[in-house]
């Protein structure tokens, strides 16, 4: 099979080896004569998958013993509500960095007061707000590490006097992070980990169950912590693919090795954007994300022609989000460097044809 150069923003490209193993397991898991989707989630075979996936997360991100890894459902969007439901007593502090943080803010307001410390809305979220002060009178501080739609990334997390909650949906496992600095990290799987339908939460155990409220059972982190993500039927297939994706990640040098490869892809791509007179990047240089690169043709009347040329080269998924326009090249972990080379080649050719 000829795999495409898949620059899609999400669900995104996954490692081929992980897909192959998962595909085989759907038909016959551990030579049991049954597929992985047909066995009990409480069976020994699946229990081993869950524990392996969890231990790989802990190993790769060096998760300290104070924290636990949970697999839940409902996407990162459910976390937008679950976080304030569990942690917001009176007031929470948020940064308004783009479309996703906006949605998180909207949900938090359903459960209490929200103080928006800084916003980059004035420039269509093309940069990351910086230099704000995190107040001590809030229950937690929420930040989005990578704004998928606008192509910006937090390079340095601010020191915080209060618990920190981070949406890492679109750059989890792309670089090392100091998990001990976060009380809660959440990420929908479908950008860098696995299929949609499973959401990973890394939570500091001592903040679980401190809300003093009666919450719906499934929306209380306590339920998932106490039952080791097996209160109800977990997203079995998603957890399986996460396990294989993380095995692949480990084999290429973990998050440290991955960061180096992501940096190569970033340098190659932005090197072209910055030197090719036809194109311009939309994100502020210092905040550019290695995961999602947003760029425009200086002459947008050529957009369709450029898209057609990329398509002919086997490149898909680069049409920009409607709120930014132009193009977005998502370069998630599993996207090979060769795919970025292919895109850069087309950009060069396009400039030659039009010059
Ligand atoms: C994709 C994305 C989401 C939404 O994830 P769902 O799993 O679809 O709810 C939230 N935050 C960020 C940063 C994202 O990239």
Coordinates of C-alpha atoms and ligand atoms in Angstrom, one line a residue:
X1 CA 0.0 0.0 0.0
X2 CA 1.2 3.5 -0.9
X3 CA 0.7 5.6 2.3
X4 CA -0.1 9.3 1.8
X5 CA 2.0 12.1 3.2
X6 CA -0.7 12.7 5.9
X7 CA -0.5 16.2 7.3
X8 CA -4.0 16.0 8.7
X9 CA -4.7 18.0 11.9
X10 CA -6.6 15.3 13.7
X11 CA -7.3 12.4 13.8
X12 CA -3.7 12.4 12.7
X13 CA -1.2 10.0 11.2
X14 CA -0.2 7.0 13.4
X15 CA 2.9 4.8 13.2
X16 CA 2.5 2.2 10.5
X17 CA 3.9 -0.5 12.8
X18 CA 1.3 0.3 15.5
X19 CA -1.5 0.1 12.9
X20 CA -0.3 -3.3 11.6
X21 CA -0.1 -4.8 15.0
X22 CA -3.6 -3.5 16.0
X23 CA -5.0 -4.7 12.7
X24 CA -3.8 -8.2 13.3
X25 CA -5.1 -8.1 16.9
X26 CA -8.6 -7.3 15.7
X27 CA -8.8 -10.7 14.1
X28 CA -6.8 -12.8 16.5
X29 CA -5.5 -11.5 19.8
X30 CA -2.7 -13.4 21.4
X31 CA -3.6 -16.5 19.4
X32 CA -6.8 -16.8 21.3
X33 CA -9.1 -17.3 18.3
X34 CA -10.9 -14.1 19.3
X35 CA -10.3 -10.5 18.3
X36 CA -9.3 -7.9 20.9
X37 CA -12.6 -6.2 20.5
X38 CA -14.5 -9.5 21.3
X39 CA -12.9 -10.3 24.7
X40 CA -13.7 -9.2 28.2
X41 CA -12.1 -5.9 29.3
X42 CA -11.5 -7.7 32.6
X43 CA -9.7 -10.6 31.0
X44 CA -6.0 -11.2 31.8
X45 CA -5.2 -10.5 28.2
X46 CA -6.7 -7.0 28.2
X47 CA -5.6 -6.3 31.7
X48 CA -2.0 -6.8 30.4
X49 CA -2.6 -4.2 27.6
X50 CA -4.0 -1.6 30.0
X51 CA -1.1 -2.0 32.4
X52 CA 1.5 -2.0 29.6
X53 CA 0.0 1.2 28.1
X54 CA 0.0 2.8 31.5
X55 CA 3.5 1.8 32.3
X56 CA 4.8 3.1 29.0
X57 CA 3.2 6.5 29.6
X58 CA 4.8 6.6 33.0
X59 CA 8.2 5.6 31.7
X60 CA 8.2 7.9 28.7
X61 CA 7.0 10.9 30.5
X62 CA 8.8 10.1 33.8
X63 CA 5.5 10.4 35.7
X64 CA 6.3 10.7 39.4
X65 CA 4.6 8.4 42.0
X66 CA 2.5 11.3 43.2
X67 CA 0.5 11.1 39.9
X68 CA -1.6 8.4 38.2
X69 CA -2.5 7.8 34.5
X70 CA -6.1 7.4 33.6
X71 CA -7.8 6.5 30.4
X72 CA -11.3 8.0 30.0
X73 CA -13.8 8.7 27.3
X74 CA -15.5 11.8 25.9
X75 CA -12.5 13.5 24.3
X76 CA -10.6 16.5 25.5
X77 CA -13.8 18.4 25.1
X78 CA -15.3 16.5 28.1
X79 CA -12.2 17.4 30.1
X80 CA -13.1 21.1 29.5
X81 CA -16.1 20.4 31.8
X82 CA -14.7 17.7 34.0
X83 CA -11.8 19.8 35.1
X84 CA -13.9 22.7 36.6
X85 CA -16.5 20.2 37.9
X86 CA -13.8 18.5 40.0
X87 CA -11.5 21.4 40.8
X88 CA -13.3 24.7 40.6
X89 CA -14.6 25.8 44.0
X90 CA -14.8 29.5 43.5
X91 CA -12.5 30.9 40.8
X92 CA -10.1 29.6 38.2
X93 CA -7.5 31.3 36.0
X94 CA -7.3 30.7 32.3
X95 CA -5.2 31.9 29.4
X96 CA -7.1 32.7 26.2
X97 CA -4.7 31.5 23.5
X98 CA -7.0 30.2 20.8
X99 CA -10.0 28.2 19.8
X100 CA -9.4 25.3 22.2
X101 CA -8.7 27.4 25.3
X102 CA -11.8 29.4 24.4
X103 CA -13.9 26.3 24.6
X104 CA -12.3 25.3 27.9
X105 CA -13.1 28.8 29.3
X106 CA -16.7 28.5 28.1
X107 CA -17.2 25.2 30.1
X108 CA -15.4 26.5 33.2
X109 CA -17.8 29.4 33.4
X110 CA -20.7 26.9 33.9
X111 CA -19.1 26.0 37.3
X112 CA -17.7 29.2 38.7
X113 CA -15.9 32.4 38.2
X114 CA -13.2 32.5 35.5
X115 CA -10.4 35.0 35.4
X116 CA -8.9 35.3 32.0
X117 CA -5.3 36.4 32.7
X118 CA -4.2 37.2 29.2
X119 CA -5.5 36.8 25.6
X120 CA -4.0 36.9 22.1
X121 CA -7.3 37.3 20.5
X122 CA -6.3 40.9 19.4
X123 CA -4.1 39.3 16.7
X124 CA -6.2 36.3 15.8
X125 CA -4.3 34.1 18.3
X126 CA -1.1 34.3 16.2
X127 CA 1.0 34.4 19.4
X128 CA 1.2 33.0 22.9
X129 CA 0.3 35.4 25.7
X130 CA 3.3 36.0 28.0
X131 CA 4.3 38.0 31.0
X132 CA 1.1 37.7 33.0
X133 CA 0.9 37.0 36.7
X134 CA -0.9 34.0 38.1
X135 CA -3.0 35.0 41.1
X136 CA -3.0 33.1 44.3
X137 CA -6.7 33.4 44.9
X138 CA -7.7 30.9 42.2
X139 CA -8.3 27.2 42.5
X140 CA -6.1 26.4 39.5
X141 CA -4.5 27.8 36.4
X142 CA -5.4 26.3 33.0
X143 CA -3.1 26.5 30.0
X144 CA -3.2 24.9 26.5
X145 CA 0.3 23.7 25.6
X146 CA -0.2 23.8 21.8
X147 CA -3.0 25.6 20.0
X148 CA -3.7 23.2 17.1
X149 CA -5.7 25.6 15.0
X150 CA -3.3 28.6 15.2
X151 CA 0.0 26.8 15.1
X152 CA 1.4 28.2 18.4
X153 CA 3.0 26.4 21.3
X154 CA 4.0 27.3 24.8
X155 CA 7.8 27.1 24.9
X156 CA 8.2 27.6 28.6
X157 CA 5.5 27.0 31.2
X158 CA 5.1 29.8 33.7
X159 CA 5.9 29.1 37.3
X160 CA 2.6 28.9 39.2
X161 CA 1.7 29.4 42.9
X162 CA -1.5 27.4 42.3
X163 CA -2.2 24.0 40.8
X164 CA -1.6 23.8 37.0
X165 CA -4.0 22.1 34.5
X166 CA -2.8 21.6 31.0
X167 CA -4.5 20.6 27.7
X168 CA -1.7 18.8 25.9
X169 CA -3.9 17.2 23.2
X170 CA -1.9 18.2 20.3
X171 CA 1.7 18.0 21.5
X172 CA 1.7 15.2 24.1
X173 CA 4.8 12.9 23.7
X174 CA 6.3 15.4 21.2
X175 CA 8.8 16.7 23.7
X176 CA 9.9 16.1 27.3
X177 CA 7.7 17.7 30.0
X178 CA 8.2 17.9 33.8
X179 CA 5.0 16.2 34.9
X180 CA 5.7 17.1 38.5
X181 CA 4.9 20.7 37.7
X182 CA 1.3 19.8 36.6
X183 CA -1.6 18.8 38.8
X184 CA -3.5 17.6 35.8
X185 CA -2.6 17.0 32.2
X186 CA -5.2 15.8 29.7
X187 CA -5.1 14.9 26.0
X188 CA -7.4 13.4 23.5
X189 CA -5.6 10.5 21.8
X190 CA -6.2 11.3 18.2
X191 CA -3.3 13.7 17.5
X192 CA -0.2 11.9 18.8
X193 CA -1.3 8.7 20.6
X194 CA -4.0 6.7 19.0
X195 CA -7.5 6.8 17.7
X196 CA -10.3 9.1 18.9
X197 CA -12.4 7.8 21.7
X198 CA -9.8 7.6 24.4
X199 CA -8.6 10.5 26.4
X200 CA -5.5 10.3 28.7
X201 CA -5.5 12.1 32.0
X202 CA -2.4 12.3 34.2
X203 CA -3.5 13.5 37.6
X204 CA -1.9 14.3 40.9
X205 CA -3.5 11.9 43.3
X206 CA -3.9 14.2 46.2
X207 CA -6.2 16.6 44.2
X208 CA -8.7 13.8 43.4
X209 CA -11.9 13.9 45.4
X210 CA -11.3 17.3 47.0
X211 CA -14.4 18.9 45.5
X212 CA -16.8 18.0 48.3
X213 CA -19.6 17.7 45.8
X214 CA -21.8 14.9 44.6
X215 CA -20.8 14.5 41.0
X216 CA -22.1 12.1 38.3
X217 CA -20.0 8.9 38.9
X218 CA -18.4 8.9 35.4
X219 CA -17.4 12.6 35.7
X220 CA -15.6 12.2 39.0
X221 CA -11.9 11.5 38.6
X222 CA -12.1 9.6 41.9
X223 CA -14.1 6.9 40.1
X224 CA -11.5 6.3 37.5
X225 CA -8.6 6.5 40.0
X226 CA -10.1 4.1 42.4
X227 CA -11.0 1.6 39.7
X228 CA -7.8 1.9 37.7
X229 CA -9.7 3.1 34.6
X230 CA -11.9 0.0 34.7
X231 CA -15.1 1.3 36.4
X232 CA -17.0 0.6 33.2
X233 CA -15.9 -0.8 29.8
X234 CA -12.9 1.3 28.9
X235 CA -12.0 2.3 25.3
X236 CA -10.3 -1.0 24.7
X237 CA -9.2 -0.5 21.1
X238 CA -7.9 3.0 21.8
X239 CA -5.8 1.8 24.7
X240 CA -4.4 -1.0 22.5
X241 CA -3.3 1.4 19.8
X242 CA -1.8 3.8 22.5
X243 CA 0.3 0.8 23.7
X244 CA 1.7 0.1 20.3
X245 CA 2.2 3.7 19.5
X246 CA 4.2 4.2 22.7
X247 CA 6.2 1.0 22.0
X248 CA 7.2 2.6 18.7
X249 CA 8.0 5.9 20.4
X250 CA 10.2 4.1 22.9
X251 CA 12.0 2.3 20.1
X252 CA 13.0 5.6 18.4
X253 CA 14.4 7.1 21.6
X254 CA 11.3 8.2 23.6
X255 CA 10.2 11.8 23.9
X256 CA 13.8 13.0 23.8
X257 CA 14.5 11.2 20.5
X258 CA 11.2 12.3 19.2
X259 CA 11.9 16.0 20.0
X260 CA 15.0 15.8 17.9
X261 CA 13.2 14.4 14.9
X262 CA 10.4 16.9 15.4
X263 CA 13.0 19.7 15.4
X264 CA 14.4 18.5 12.1
X265 CA 10.9 18.5 10.6
X266 CA 10.3 22.0 12.0
X267 CA 13.6 23.4 10.7
X268 CA 13.2 21.9 7.3
X269 CA 9.6 23.2 6.9
X270 CA 10.0 26.7 8.4
X271 CA 13.4 27.0 6.6
X272 CA 11.4 26.8 3.4
X273 CA 8.6 29.1 4.5
X274 CA 11.1 31.7 5.5
X275 CA 13.2 31.6 2.4
X276 CA 10.5 31.0 -0.3
X277 CA 9.1 34.3 -1.4
X278 CA 5.7 32.8 -2.2
X279 CA 4.9 31.9 1.4
X280 CA 4.5 33.4 4.8
X281 CA 4.0 31.8 8.2
X282 CA 1.1 33.2 10.3
X283 CA 2.4 32.4 13.8
X284 CA 4.8 34.6 15.7
X285 CA 8.3 33.2 15.2
X286 CA 9.1 32.6 18.8
X287 CA 5.8 30.7 19.4
X288 CA 5.8 28.5 16.3
X289 CA 4.6 25.0 17.0
X290 CA 6.5 22.0 15.6
X291 CA 3.2 20.1 15.6
X292 CA 1.0 22.5 13.5
X293 CA 2.5 24.9 11.0
X294 CA 0.1 27.5 9.6
X295 CA 1.2 29.3 6.4
X296 CA -0.3 31.4 3.6
X297 CA 0.5 32.0 0.0
X298 CA 1.2 35.7 -0.4
X299 CA -1.2 35.6 -3.4
X300 CA -4.2 33.6 -2.1
X301 CA -5.7 33.4 -5.6
X302 CA -3.1 30.7 -6.2
X303 CA -4.3 28.5 -3.2
X304 CA -6.3 26.0 -5.3
X305 CA -3.4 25.6 -7.8
X306 CA -0.9 24.9 -5.0
X307 CA -3.3 22.5 -3.3
X308 CA -3.7 20.6 -6.6
X309 CA 0.1 20.3 -6.9
X310 CA 0.4 19.0 -3.4
X311 CA -2.3 16.5 -4.0
X312 CA -0.6 15.2 -7.1
X313 CA 2.5 14.6 -4.9
X314 CA 0.5 12.4 -2.4
X315 CA 0.2 15.1 0.2
X316 CA -3.1 15.4 2.0
X317 CA -4.6 17.3 4.9
X318 CA -2.9 20.7 4.5
X319 CA -5.9 22.9 3.9
X320 CA -6.0 25.5 6.7
X321 CA -8.6 25.8 9.3
X322 CA -11.4 28.2 8.2
X323 CA -10.6 30.7 11.0
X324 CA -7.0 31.1 9.8
X325 CA -7.2 30.4 6.1
X326 CA -4.4 29.3 3.8
X327 CA -2.7 26.1 4.9
X328 CA -1.8 24.1 7.9
X329 CA 0.8 21.3 7.9
X330 CA 0.4 19.2 11.0
X331 CA 3.6 17.3 11.6
X332 CA 2.7 15.0 14.4
X333 CA 5.1 12.4 15.8
X334 CA 4.3 9.7 13.3
X335 CA 4.7 11.9 10.2
X336 CA 8.0 10.9 8.6
X337 CA 10.7 13.5 7.8
X338 CA 10.4 12.3 4.2
X339 CA 6.8 13.6 4.1
X340 CA 8.1 17.1 5.1
X341 CA 10.7 16.7 2.4
X342 CA 8.0 16.0 -0.1
X343 CA 6.0 19.1 0.9
X344 CA 9.1 21.3 0.8
X345 CA 9.9 20.0 -2.7
X346 CA 6.4 21.0 -3.9
X347 CA 6.8 24.4 -2.4
X348 CA 10.1 24.9 -4.2
X349 CA 8.6 23.7 -7.5
X350 CA 5.6 25.9 -7.1
X351 CA 7.9 28.9 -6.6
X352 CA 9.9 27.9 -9.7
X353 CA 6.7 27.5 -11.9
X354 CA 5.4 30.8 -10.8
X355 CA 8.6 32.8 -10.9
Ligands
LIG1 C1 -8.3 18.4 19.1 C2 -8.1 19.2 20.4 C3 -9.1 19.2 21.3 C4 -10.4 18.5 21.2 O1 -10.3 17.2 21.3 P1 -11.6 16.2 21.3 O2 -10.9 14.9 21.7 O3 -12.1 16.1 19.9 O4 -12.6 16.7 22.2 C5 -8.9 19.9 22.5 N1 -7.8 20.6 22.7 C6 -6.8 20.6 21.8 C7 -5.6 21.4 22.0 C8 -6.9 19.9 20.6 O5 -6.0 20.0 19.7

